[in-house]
Amino acid sequence: MELKQSQQPDAVQLQALATELDQLLQTEKAALGEADAVYLQRLVFWQRCCALTGRLGLLLCWFSWWWLLPCILLLALAKILDNMEIGHNVLHGQYDFLRHPTLNSQRFEWDIVCDAKSWQRTHNFEHHTYTNIIGEDRDFGYGLLRLSDDLRWRLQNSWQLFTYFVLSTLFQWGIAYHELAAQRVFIGKKKPGRFSQISDRQLKKAFFTKARRQLAKDYLFYPLLCWPVAVPVLIGNFAANLLRNWWTSTVIFCGHFTEQAQVFQPEQCQNESRGHWYYRQILGSSNFSGPRWLHILTGHLSCQIEHHLFPDLPAWRYPALSAKVQQIAHKYGIAYNTGSFFRQYLTVLKRIWRYSWP
Amino acid sequence: MPAIFQTIYQELCQTLFRQSGFTAAAEPFLRQLIPAHRAGLYRARILSITPQAGCLRLRLKVSRRFPAFVAGQHLQLHVELNGRLLERTFSICSAEQRLSELRELELAVQIQPQGRFTGALPGTLCPGMYVHLSRPVGDFCFERQLPAYLIAAGSGVTPLFSMLSSISRLTQPMTFIYSFRGQTRQLFAMEWAALQAKFPLLRLVLWDSEKQGRLTPERLLGELQADLQAHFYLCGPQQFTVDFSSALLNAGVAKAAIRSESFGIVVPPNGEIQPVVLQLGQQSHQLGGHGSLLQRAEQTGLTVPYGCRRGVCMQCLCEKNSGVVRNLLTGELSDAGPGRIQLCVSEAVSPVTVKSVEISA
């Protein structure tokens, strides 16, 4: 199975593509306002409700172990909403125009071991600028998985389906360690010429501070606060974190590693035009369809293509945009990769399996 | 000891809620109980809105929590305009006693029809609505040392009016000079007579510059025969306070006896390189060079956080304190007040001060 690049549009077409998409962005930006503020406030309110009822509910588990289950699901839901629809989008600066004192890209901190600033440096910059460029977007396979023939096959790739499962399980730690791995903070030799805005010491400090707080919260403070039922509460927190890890990793893998998601060579992208950048974002991402609640649970990363085109537009606006984007992509003969959630996920597994072998 | 408790409390809130305090964490719930609650700000209900002399006079009701102020201080008025929480600074124009007795405050907001903030207020605010206030700050306060000259130009009258109406009894002469351009631009038109009646020792000069010509330092010293031993309080546009305080200094008034506060809108001249002050941590830097603010910071030799340099990743986001910037992507001009800008896509079109947003550990 070879990934074929569709007929690439020429410079004039790319320019026209950029103009159309820029126009779409401008119209959407002009509409920003009250509705976004209301949506965000409501979302945060319901997220807090889930978190509170989940945590209080865990306290009642003494009358039946089965009671744990809905509470874990509620807590996991709260964590998923906090990470995806609130955290991811707020940290992208999508809601900065509201000038909310805490729900903004500089102040917000999420319920995950990854330090928000570190994530912004790797994700917002590296991943969104160099999306799916081999060797430059380290989110492509996370340095663990081989998802394209452009990467040399190594023995450890033969069990990469298992590696993928482990990565999924420990996903929040993977994200937290992502920048430290790039800078070879603990292990490995520093890559020459790799630039970092902050020192290794600052990196380590941010990593340990956030990890300490998260671990203390879920596995020390909350269990101790609920002392007689400390163990079930601890288990509940652990399970909620696990569910969140699996869900986020699944959504993210569906966004970039589906069978048809294309990769690019650094040479193709030198001095690239805005049009080519748009073109690359469409081809490097994939959407999946589903009901509204599914979109919200994914933080609207189910509209990964729209997100990569317009990363700082409030995400709840993506589904309404997707028809227009699809139309534009069709007009310029650019493949618009979408399908049902299960179909897309299946192609992800297929791709991981396919590139396990040379 | 309290410092330690403070640290422990903050660490606990960071750990449990990833917020600076409990109220910030509980805000979504509190908003259900207390309409328009916002952590860190004081809520105020609009009692009445009276347009007067190109201003909106806002009478506001505040709760018991609102701290006492000293006449002459200013605060920030936060208003939610189309979802965005925007703020501007205004002087309080009501008496201190109105706050302590009635829990009432009054602001006179000058309307600039083109202004993004004040221009939108007349169509947005209505009695019964909630706005938000910061704690009153500022050291432009009446020292109650007499004799005194309170000299105001235009809407600079607001803090001085608060000073005058906060006085309960005048035992020595005091002069209040208010210069305005035409009767229609005269603020507090209904209140002057009552104040004059209340304070027989007050010499009130309502200077209509349309009829009497511009009020200049020379005319103050000549026609109005200002007493050089008195204390002077000046409030008005930048040029006004600069002119008057230098003239008074030259005439032999002691430096400590002159207090001034000024405001003003900058009109951007075209094509010139504007001075920019960038505050990083505790240090302020004058930016040289040309281009976007980020480029200028780098040409000055500063290391500023950045990422995509195309206005996407928000890593170079800074807090602009004042000044107008042009968005290089959209050509849009910002307003002159505080706001957040991305250095990589902003160009100064007026003198600008920006501050990096501190990263909380």
XYZ file of C-alpha atoms in Angstrom:
719
model
C 0.000 0.000 0.000
C 1.658 3.160 -1.174
C 0.548 6.595 -0.098
C 0.046 8.542 -3.265
C 0.117 12.307 -3.267
C -2.775 13.645 -5.271
C -1.961 15.906 -8.176
C -0.406 18.914 -6.505
C -2.036 22.275 -7.342
C 0.325 24.837 -8.862
C 1.379 28.109 -7.242
C -1.528 30.094 -8.734
C -4.071 27.577 -7.489
C -2.451 27.545 -4.067
C -2.665 31.319 -3.959
C -6.362 31.146 -4.805
C -6.838 28.441 -2.160
C -5.178 30.661 0.441
C -7.361 33.606 -0.519
C -10.565 31.570 -0.222
C -9.624 30.049 3.115
C -8.427 33.399 4.470
C -11.761 34.869 3.468
C -13.608 32.086 5.257
C -11.507 32.751 8.355
C -12.202 36.484 8.197
C -15.985 36.015 7.988
C -15.892 33.598 10.888
C -13.675 35.898 12.959
C -16.052 38.784 12.405
C -18.825 36.678 13.935
C -16.930 35.995 17.171
C -18.542 37.336 20.313
C -21.234 36.708 22.876
C -22.051 33.202 21.619
C -18.474 32.027 22.232
C -18.459 33.461 25.749
C -21.761 31.767 26.574
C -20.600 28.443 25.121
C -17.336 28.478 27.052
C -18.954 29.466 30.359
C -21.629 26.784 29.989
C -19.051 24.195 29.075
C -16.891 25.019 32.089
C -19.957 24.898 34.337
C -20.960 21.422 33.158
C -17.364 20.205 33.335
C -17.172 21.344 36.975
C -20.537 19.694 37.678
C -19.241 16.375 36.298
C -16.036 16.658 38.299
C -17.833 17.547 41.520
C -20.553 14.886 41.281
C -17.980 12.303 40.196
C -15.730 13.028 43.161
C -18.577 13.275 45.673
C -20.131 10.142 44.238
C -16.953 8.153 44.828
C -17.483 8.824 48.536
C -20.690 6.804 48.461
C -19.056 3.679 47.107
C -19.195 1.985 50.529
C -22.687 0.723 49.871
C -21.861 -0.988 46.608
C -18.737 -1.405 44.538
C -20.928 -1.072 41.452
C -21.504 2.531 42.475
C -17.892 3.244 41.538
C -18.591 2.699 37.867
C -20.864 5.683 37.047
C -18.727 7.912 39.257
C -15.557 6.909 37.441
C -17.292 7.593 34.144
C -18.368 11.033 35.363
C -14.889 11.873 36.568
C -13.361 10.604 33.329
C -15.886 12.712 31.413
C -14.853 15.766 33.459
C -11.191 15.095 32.726
C -11.876 14.553 29.023
C -13.860 17.797 28.770
C -11.137 19.623 30.695
C -8.404 18.278 28.430
C -10.042 18.339 25.046
C -12.852 20.848 24.664
C -11.612 23.294 27.297
C -7.861 22.821 27.768
C -6.723 22.099 24.235
C -8.831 24.879 22.761
C -8.186 27.505 25.420
C -4.439 26.855 25.247
C -4.589 27.375 21.505
C -5.743 30.910 22.304
C -9.112 30.313 20.666
C -10.902 32.181 23.428
C -8.247 34.824 24.154
C -10.350 37.507 22.506
C -12.835 37.195 25.388
C -10.141 38.487 27.760
C -11.258 36.132 30.491
C -8.817 36.386 33.416
C -8.180 32.635 33.690
C -9.636 30.984 30.588
C -6.890 32.239 28.296
C -3.854 30.732 26.646
C -1.390 32.285 29.101
C -3.046 31.445 32.402
C -4.953 28.228 31.891
C -3.582 25.032 33.398
C -5.217 21.693 32.689
C -5.930 18.508 34.599
C -3.129 16.439 33.052
C 0.503 15.920 34.055
C 1.793 17.883 31.079
C 2.735 21.468 31.893
C 0.560 23.731 29.723
C 3.483 25.913 28.614
C 5.541 22.929 27.547
C 2.629 21.595 25.521
C 2.176 24.974 23.855
C 5.808 24.995 22.788
C 5.745 21.521 21.264
C 2.158 21.288 20.061
C 1.143 24.817 19.055
C 4.442 25.579 17.454
C 6.181 22.405 16.319
C 3.191 20.271 15.462
C 0.950 22.969 13.993
C 3.701 24.627 11.959
C 5.432 21.493 10.657
C 2.391 19.188 10.535
C 3.358 15.774 9.159
C 6.759 16.857 7.845
C 9.061 13.910 8.309
C 11.797 14.718 10.815
C 10.312 18.041 11.890
C 6.924 17.149 13.356
C 7.834 14.900 16.246
C 4.134 14.308 16.876
C 4.230 12.113 13.796
C 4.595 8.727 15.474
C 5.953 10.371 18.629
C 9.399 9.015 17.886
C 8.114 5.565 18.855
C 5.990 4.426 15.945
C 6.946 4.032 12.317
C 3.996 5.228 10.264
C 5.593 5.846 6.891
C 8.232 4.316 4.633
C 10.222 7.494 4.968
C 11.399 6.249 8.331
C 13.973 3.487 8.515
C 12.586 0.176 9.785
C 14.040 -0.966 13.062
C 13.538 -4.155 15.005
C 11.441 -2.462 17.694
C 8.914 -1.520 15.022
C 7.793 -5.159 14.776
C 6.010 -4.880 18.103
C 4.840 -1.316 17.612
C 1.166 -2.261 17.908
C 1.966 -3.201 21.487
C 4.056 -0.010 21.891
C 1.047 1.933 20.650
C -1.138 0.333 23.302
C 1.372 1.187 26.051
C 1.680 4.761 24.742
C -2.105 5.073 24.789
C -2.249 3.842 28.362
C 0.427 6.274 29.546
C -0.598 8.987 27.106
C -0.554 11.944 29.524
C 2.979 11.039 30.593
C 4.004 10.784 26.965
C 2.802 14.311 26.326
C 4.417 15.596 29.516
C 7.760 14.030 28.568
C 7.539 15.057 24.897
C 9.583 18.261 25.125
C 12.093 16.785 27.562
C 12.648 13.913 25.134
C 13.258 16.359 22.297
C 15.843 18.235 24.344
C 17.411 14.966 25.564
C 17.117 16.244 29.109
C 17.545 12.937 30.914
C 18.870 10.530 28.335
C 20.550 10.705 24.971
C 22.987 13.054 23.355
C 21.929 16.610 22.570
C 21.175 17.125 18.914
C 23.414 19.806 17.438
C 21.626 22.967 16.411
C 18.429 22.204 18.284
C 17.112 25.435 19.722
C 15.253 25.738 22.979
C 13.636 28.806 24.431
C 14.118 27.650 27.976
C 16.921 25.880 29.774
C 16.938 22.205 30.737
C 16.691 23.251 34.356
C 13.489 25.195 33.756
C 12.127 22.287 31.742
C 12.818 19.818 34.528
C 11.376 22.143 37.145
C 8.137 22.646 35.222
C 7.857 18.912 34.580
C 8.389 17.859 38.186
C 6.195 20.627 39.621
C 3.225 19.723 37.466
C 3.725 15.964 37.870
C 4.005 16.354 41.647
C 0.811 18.385 41.837
C -1.158 16.005 39.658
C 0.025 12.912 41.515
C -0.591 14.545 44.890
C -4.077 15.585 43.857
C -5.356 12.287 42.501
C -3.434 9.822 44.636
C -2.870 11.651 47.932
C -5.133 14.626 48.724
C -8.454 13.404 47.386
C -8.058 9.843 48.769
C -7.024 11.281 52.158
C -9.941 13.729 52.154
C -12.245 10.735 51.720
C -10.302 8.743 54.312
C -12.592 5.776 55.105
C -12.925 5.052 51.408
C -9.416 6.131 50.431
C -8.649 3.017 48.393
C -11.772 3.045 46.192
C -11.300 6.779 45.607
C -7.689 6.177 44.603
C -8.760 3.410 42.264
C -11.493 5.654 40.872
C -9.041 8.449 40.130
C -6.651 6.017 38.521
C -9.384 4.540 36.333
C -10.636 7.992 35.301
C -7.114 9.005 34.275
C -6.737 5.778 32.335
C -10.012 6.223 30.463
C -9.053 9.780 29.619
C -5.638 8.630 28.349
C -7.158 6.020 26.054
C -9.761 8.385 24.726
C -7.429 11.323 24.011
C -4.828 9.143 22.350
C -7.489 7.475 20.180
C -8.879 10.819 19.060
C -5.450 12.216 18.308
C -4.346 9.162 16.368
C -7.530 9.413 14.302
C -6.594 12.977 13.455
C -3.227 12.384 11.814
C -2.386 8.703 11.440
C -5.265 7.376 9.410
C -4.393 5.384 6.344
C -4.825 8.307 3.956
C -3.131 11.008 6.041
C -0.163 12.163 3.978
C 3.366 12.996 4.960
C 5.718 15.594 3.524
C 9.440 15.972 3.015
C 11.280 18.957 4.517
C 12.447 19.947 0.992
C 8.822 20.284 -0.162
C 8.112 22.777 2.566
C 11.078 25.113 2.396
C 9.894 28.726 2.042
C 6.405 27.406 1.564
C 3.576 29.775 0.685
C 0.496 30.195 2.840
C -1.401 28.283 0.174
C 0.935 25.315 0.447
C 0.702 25.455 4.214
C -3.091 25.201 3.953
C -2.760 22.441 1.371
C -0.453 20.467 3.663
C -2.769 20.931 6.651
C -5.720 19.491 4.721
C -3.772 16.473 3.481
C -2.025 15.801 6.769
C -5.193 15.664 8.844
C -8.326 13.573 8.884
C -11.818 14.136 10.221
C -14.431 11.797 11.516
C -18.149 12.272 11.633
C -20.558 11.683 14.478
C -23.225 13.246 16.670
C -22.672 16.546 18.457
C -21.736 14.948 21.783
C -18.958 13.019 20.083
C -17.576 16.241 18.606
C -17.606 17.845 22.059
C -15.897 14.834 23.661
C -13.115 15.071 21.102
C -12.740 18.799 21.721
C -13.892 19.092 18.094
C -10.673 17.394 17.001
C -13.068 15.250 15.015
C -12.808 18.261 12.706
C -9.024 17.978 12.676
C -8.770 19.463 9.163
C -10.653 22.629 10.140
C -8.637 22.784 13.358
C -5.358 22.645 11.467
C -6.492 25.284 8.995
C -7.812 27.648 11.663
C -6.179 26.665 14.962
C -7.199 29.831 16.791
C -10.873 29.835 15.881
C -13.196 28.636 18.699
C -13.487 24.912 18.039
C -17.245 24.582 18.447
C -17.535 26.494 15.172
C -15.666 23.827 13.166
C -18.591 21.475 12.319
C -20.492 24.348 10.703
C -17.377 25.250 8.699
C -16.558 21.763 7.516
C -19.028 21.717 4.600
C -17.510 24.908 3.198
C -13.945 23.666 3.684
C -14.846 20.378 2.012
C -16.286 22.302 -0.918
C -13.124 24.390 -1.281
C -10.899 21.309 -1.018
C -12.987 19.571 -3.677
C -12.718 22.589 -5.966
C -8.910 22.397 -5.898
C -8.836 18.614 -6.149
C -7.441 18.149 -2.649
C -8.481 14.954 -0.885
C -10.654 15.666 2.158
C -10.254 12.697 4.436
C -13.321 11.884 6.485
C -15.359 8.879 7.599
C -17.049 7.356 10.580
C -15.139 7.209 13.852
C -14.788 3.415 13.777
C -13.719 3.289 10.167
C -11.060 5.946 10.734
C -9.797 4.215 13.864
C -9.605 0.922 12.038
C -7.401 2.488 9.373
C -5.146 3.841 12.145
C -4.623 0.336 13.505
C -4.094 -0.917 9.986
C -1.441 1.722 9.363
C 0.401 0.949 12.596
C 0.332 -2.746 11.681
C 1.345 -2.131 8.047
C 4.481 -0.171 8.959
C 5.482 -2.635 11.651
C 7.109 -4.499 8.794
C 9.775 -3.278 6.421
C 3.369 33.552 59.558
C 0.500 34.712 57.315
C 2.943 34.637 54.400
C 3.471 30.918 54.982
C -0.286 30.289 55.144
C -0.651 32.266 51.942
C 1.938 30.086 50.206
C 0.352 26.879 51.480
C -3.101 28.060 50.434
C -1.880 28.959 46.964
C -0.016 25.680 46.504
C -3.109 23.778 47.641
C -5.344 25.660 45.219
C -2.853 25.104 42.408
C -2.693 21.405 43.217
C -6.398 20.767 43.659
C -7.958 23.218 41.213
C -5.047 24.578 39.133
C -6.302 28.035 40.092
C -4.834 30.870 42.110
C -7.620 30.764 44.668
C -10.746 28.988 45.769
C -13.100 31.692 44.487
C -11.599 31.448 41.016
C -12.156 27.682 41.098
C -15.732 28.044 42.320
C -16.555 30.835 39.869
C -18.680 28.703 37.511
C -20.890 27.688 40.465
C -20.933 31.119 42.087
C -22.110 32.620 38.815
C -25.244 30.486 39.101
C -26.001 31.940 42.537
C -24.743 35.494 42.114
C -25.503 36.854 38.661
C -22.481 38.252 36.846
C -20.050 37.211 39.579
C -16.423 37.477 38.527
C -13.569 36.376 40.744
C -11.118 39.160 41.552
C -13.439 42.008 40.556
C -16.178 43.933 42.354
C -19.652 43.725 40.945
C -21.606 46.980 40.566
C -25.230 47.496 39.534
C -26.060 50.476 37.358
C -28.622 52.669 39.119
C -28.900 55.354 36.503
C -27.235 56.578 33.348
C -27.336 60.291 32.605
C -25.800 61.676 29.438
C -24.182 65.031 30.138
C -21.651 67.133 28.257
C -20.475 64.292 26.026
C -20.118 61.984 29.002
C -22.181 59.220 30.502
C -22.635 59.697 34.211
C -22.962 56.246 35.709
C -24.418 55.943 39.175
C -23.358 52.546 40.528
C -24.395 50.512 43.553
C -21.622 48.408 45.062
C -21.641 45.809 47.822
C -20.181 46.154 51.319
C -17.053 44.380 50.129
C -16.025 47.278 47.936
C -13.063 49.023 49.620
C -13.117 52.672 50.671
C -11.414 55.132 48.333
C -9.759 58.511 48.696
C -11.182 61.312 46.571
C -9.060 61.677 43.439
C -8.404 57.960 42.971
C -9.342 56.068 39.837
C -10.442 52.538 39.070
C -10.943 50.271 36.121
C -14.399 49.820 34.739
C -14.848 46.380 33.164
C -17.751 45.917 30.801
C -18.633 42.828 28.818
C -19.051 43.994 25.248
C -20.132 41.293 22.814
C -18.629 38.593 25.016
C -15.323 40.390 25.476
C -14.445 41.716 28.901
C -12.976 45.146 28.155
C -11.705 47.632 30.680
C -10.759 51.285 30.834
C -9.601 53.539 33.645
C -11.826 56.291 35.018
C -11.682 58.618 37.987
C -14.382 58.403 40.606
C -16.349 61.661 40.591
C -18.622 61.139 43.580
C -17.949 61.998 47.218
C -16.318 59.540 49.620
C -19.365 59.850 51.885
C -21.712 58.585 49.164
C -19.843 55.301 49.220
C -19.754 54.900 52.980
C -23.355 55.943 53.520
C -25.190 54.731 50.436
C -22.721 52.257 48.870
C -22.896 54.382 45.754
C -20.222 55.496 43.302
C -20.362 57.717 40.314
C -18.205 57.723 37.200
C -18.302 60.194 34.345
C -17.261 58.327 31.231
C -16.329 60.499 28.316
C -17.769 59.076 25.118
C -15.504 58.897 22.103
C -17.862 57.934 19.278
C -15.020 56.100 17.466
C -13.743 54.393 20.617
C -14.164 50.631 20.779
C -15.011 50.816 24.457
C -16.713 54.131 25.191
C -18.310 54.288 21.751
C -20.146 51.032 22.439
C -21.293 51.931 25.963
C -24.385 54.048 25.168
C -25.917 51.170 23.200
C -24.953 48.503 25.725
C -25.458 49.786 29.238
C -28.862 50.122 30.808
C -30.003 50.588 34.426
C -30.141 47.310 36.336
C -27.208 45.842 34.413
C -24.037 44.743 36.158
C -20.580 46.048 35.399
C -17.342 45.228 37.204
C -14.879 47.442 39.015
C -11.331 47.008 40.166
C -10.141 48.272 43.535
C -9.632 52.071 43.502
C -5.967 53.060 43.198
C -3.827 56.114 42.601
C -2.025 58.715 44.670
C -3.599 61.807 43.150
C -5.408 62.607 46.404
C -6.475 65.734 48.181
C -4.150 66.365 51.144
C -6.575 68.811 52.830
C -3.803 71.386 53.085
C -5.182 74.837 52.409
C -5.205 77.232 50.710
C -5.463 75.144 47.569
C -6.069 75.621 43.871
C -7.899 72.832 42.063
C -7.489 73.412 38.344
C -9.227 71.169 35.825
C -9.551 71.146 32.065
C -12.222 69.169 30.223
C -13.105 65.808 31.725
C -10.137 66.205 34.077
C -12.709 67.764 36.368
C -13.915 64.342 37.587
C -11.313 63.562 40.295
C -11.261 67.204 41.424
C -15.043 67.239 41.671
C -14.832 64.180 43.909
C -12.249 65.978 46.087
C -14.428 69.060 46.360
C -17.633 67.213 47.162
C -15.865 65.017 49.735
C -14.939 68.066 51.826
C -17.360 68.461 54.723
C -16.312 71.919 55.898
C -14.079 74.664 54.461
C -12.236 76.762 57.030
C -9.819 78.463 54.648
C -10.157 79.826 51.138
C -9.973 77.420 48.246
C -10.129 78.071 44.511
C -11.655 75.693 42.028
C -11.027 76.500 38.376
C -12.792 74.437 35.727
C -12.095 75.184 32.111
C -14.456 73.737 29.500
C -15.179 74.460 25.861
C -18.735 75.812 25.591
C -21.735 75.482 27.910
C -22.762 72.174 26.327
C -19.476 70.638 27.430
C -19.812 71.661 31.063
C -19.940 68.694 33.422
C -21.861 68.732 36.729
C -23.776 71.836 35.520
C -26.516 71.320 38.104
C -24.215 70.824 41.074
C -22.011 73.919 41.037
C -24.557 76.316 42.575
C -25.215 73.965 45.487
C -21.502 73.559 46.162
C -20.976 77.313 46.080
C -23.825 77.738 48.539
C -22.395 75.019 50.795
C -18.888 76.516 50.915
C -18.855 80.320 51.233
C -15.044 80.279 51.258
C -14.902 78.553 47.891
C -13.942 80.678 44.933
C -15.441 78.895 41.969
C -14.217 79.867 38.517
C -16.170 78.255 35.670
C -14.042 79.183 32.699
C -15.814 78.830 29.370
C -12.894 78.874 26.972
C -15.229 79.433 24.014
C -16.193 82.820 25.441
C -13.169 83.728 27.516
C -10.425 82.219 25.407
C -8.044 79.451 26.381
C -7.057 79.274 30.005
C -3.286 79.648 30.045
C -0.800 79.658 32.932
C -0.236 83.383 32.286
C -3.927 84.145 32.703
C -4.028 82.021 35.854
C -1.204 84.019 37.394
C -2.342 87.343 35.929
C -6.122 87.614 35.724
C -6.898 85.074 38.414
C -4.063 86.223 40.701
C -3.121 82.802 41.943
C -1.522 82.679 45.372
C 1.926 81.128 44.919
C 2.030 79.849 48.504
C -0.973 77.580 47.904
C -1.136 73.913 46.912
C -2.004 73.158 43.330
C -3.942 70.187 41.955
C -3.947 69.921 38.184
C -5.948 67.494 36.083
C -6.516 67.568 32.353
C -4.915 66.584 29.042
C -1.178 65.848 29.075
C -0.215 69.175 27.468
C -2.353 71.125 29.948
C -0.758 69.651 33.060
C 2.761 69.916 31.626
C 2.284 73.594 30.682
C 0.747 74.548 33.995
C 3.143 72.725 36.263
C 6.224 74.115 34.479
C 4.791 77.635 34.570
C 3.984 77.307 38.266
C 7.463 75.963 38.998
C 8.977 78.900 37.132
C 6.808 81.294 39.106
C 8.316 79.930 42.308
C 5.792 77.373 43.532
C 7.446 74.538 45.450
C 7.616 71.252 43.563
C 5.955 69.370 46.418
C 2.999 71.751 46.315
C 2.024 70.745 42.772
C 0.179 67.533 42.089
C -1.079 66.576 38.701
C -2.752 63.831 36.787
C -3.238 63.744 33.059
C -4.923 61.728 30.378
C -4.978 61.986 26.654
C -5.546 60.135 23.449
C -2.627 59.705 21.114
C -3.122 60.540 17.483
C -0.811 58.303 15.458
C 1.475 60.138 13.043
C 2.161 58.070 9.947
C 5.269 56.154 9.000
C 7.362 57.178 11.980
C 9.088 54.658 14.183
C 7.316 54.859 17.490
C 9.015 54.448 20.851
C 8.153 51.119 22.452
C 8.842 50.106 26.021
C 8.868 46.373 26.653
C 8.751 45.244 30.231
C 10.257 41.793 30.768
C 9.966 40.638 34.347
C 11.282 43.508 36.419
C 13.210 45.239 33.644
C 12.011 47.796 31.129
C 13.620 47.973 27.717
C 13.397 50.686 25.064
C 13.058 48.949 21.724
C 15.117 50.120 18.777
C 15.029 48.793 15.232
C 11.989 48.574 12.988
C 9.314 46.112 11.911
C 7.034 44.075 14.160
C 7.382 44.426 17.907
C 8.961 40.972 18.014
C 11.531 41.917 15.377
C 12.267 45.142 17.195
C 12.743 43.302 20.480
C 15.165 40.936 18.790
C 17.022 43.738 17.028
C 17.427 45.294 20.456
C 19.027 42.058 21.591
C 16.263 40.722 23.801
C 15.184 37.117 24.072
C 11.421 37.071 23.877
C 9.379 33.867 23.761
C 8.066 33.239 20.275
C 6.910 30.350 18.171
C 5.316 30.437 14.766
C 5.898 34.124 14.007
C 2.753 34.146 11.951
C 0.160 34.891 14.586
C -0.916 31.310 15.282
C 0.756 29.857 18.343
C 0.179 32.628 20.934
C 3.600 32.189 22.535
C 4.604 35.819 22.080
C 1.336 37.083 23.536
C 1.948 40.151 25.683
C -0.119 42.532 27.738
C -0.248 45.955 26.137
C -0.651 48.661 28.756
C -1.178 51.547 26.383
C -0.677 52.620 22.816
C -2.070 51.733 19.413
C -0.709 48.806 17.381
C -1.530 47.650 13.868
C -2.123 43.974 13.224
C 0.224 43.152 10.348
C -1.993 40.323 9.135
C -5.294 42.162 9.058
C -4.223 45.800 9.056
C -6.574 46.307 11.989
C -5.719 49.025 14.500
C -6.013 48.213 18.177
C -7.502 50.650 20.615
C -5.287 52.756 22.852
C -6.110 51.036 26.139
C -4.861 47.815 27.689
C -5.235 44.605 25.751
C -3.409 41.479 24.663
C -1.357 41.498 21.493
C 0.940 39.091 19.725
C 4.337 40.700 19.250
C 5.044 38.873 15.997
C 2.117 40.427 14.118
C 1.944 43.844 15.800
C 3.491 47.102 14.693
C 3.456 50.229 16.839
C 1.609 53.213 15.392
C 1.823 55.266 18.574
C 4.127 55.101 21.595
C 3.432 51.710 23.141
C 4.195 50.035 26.441
C 3.918 46.251 26.610
C 4.558 43.818 29.403
C 5.256 40.112 29.148
C 2.580 38.018 30.775
C 4.235 36.403 33.750
C 4.265 32.633 33.794
C 3.034 31.315 37.094
C 5.187 28.480 38.347
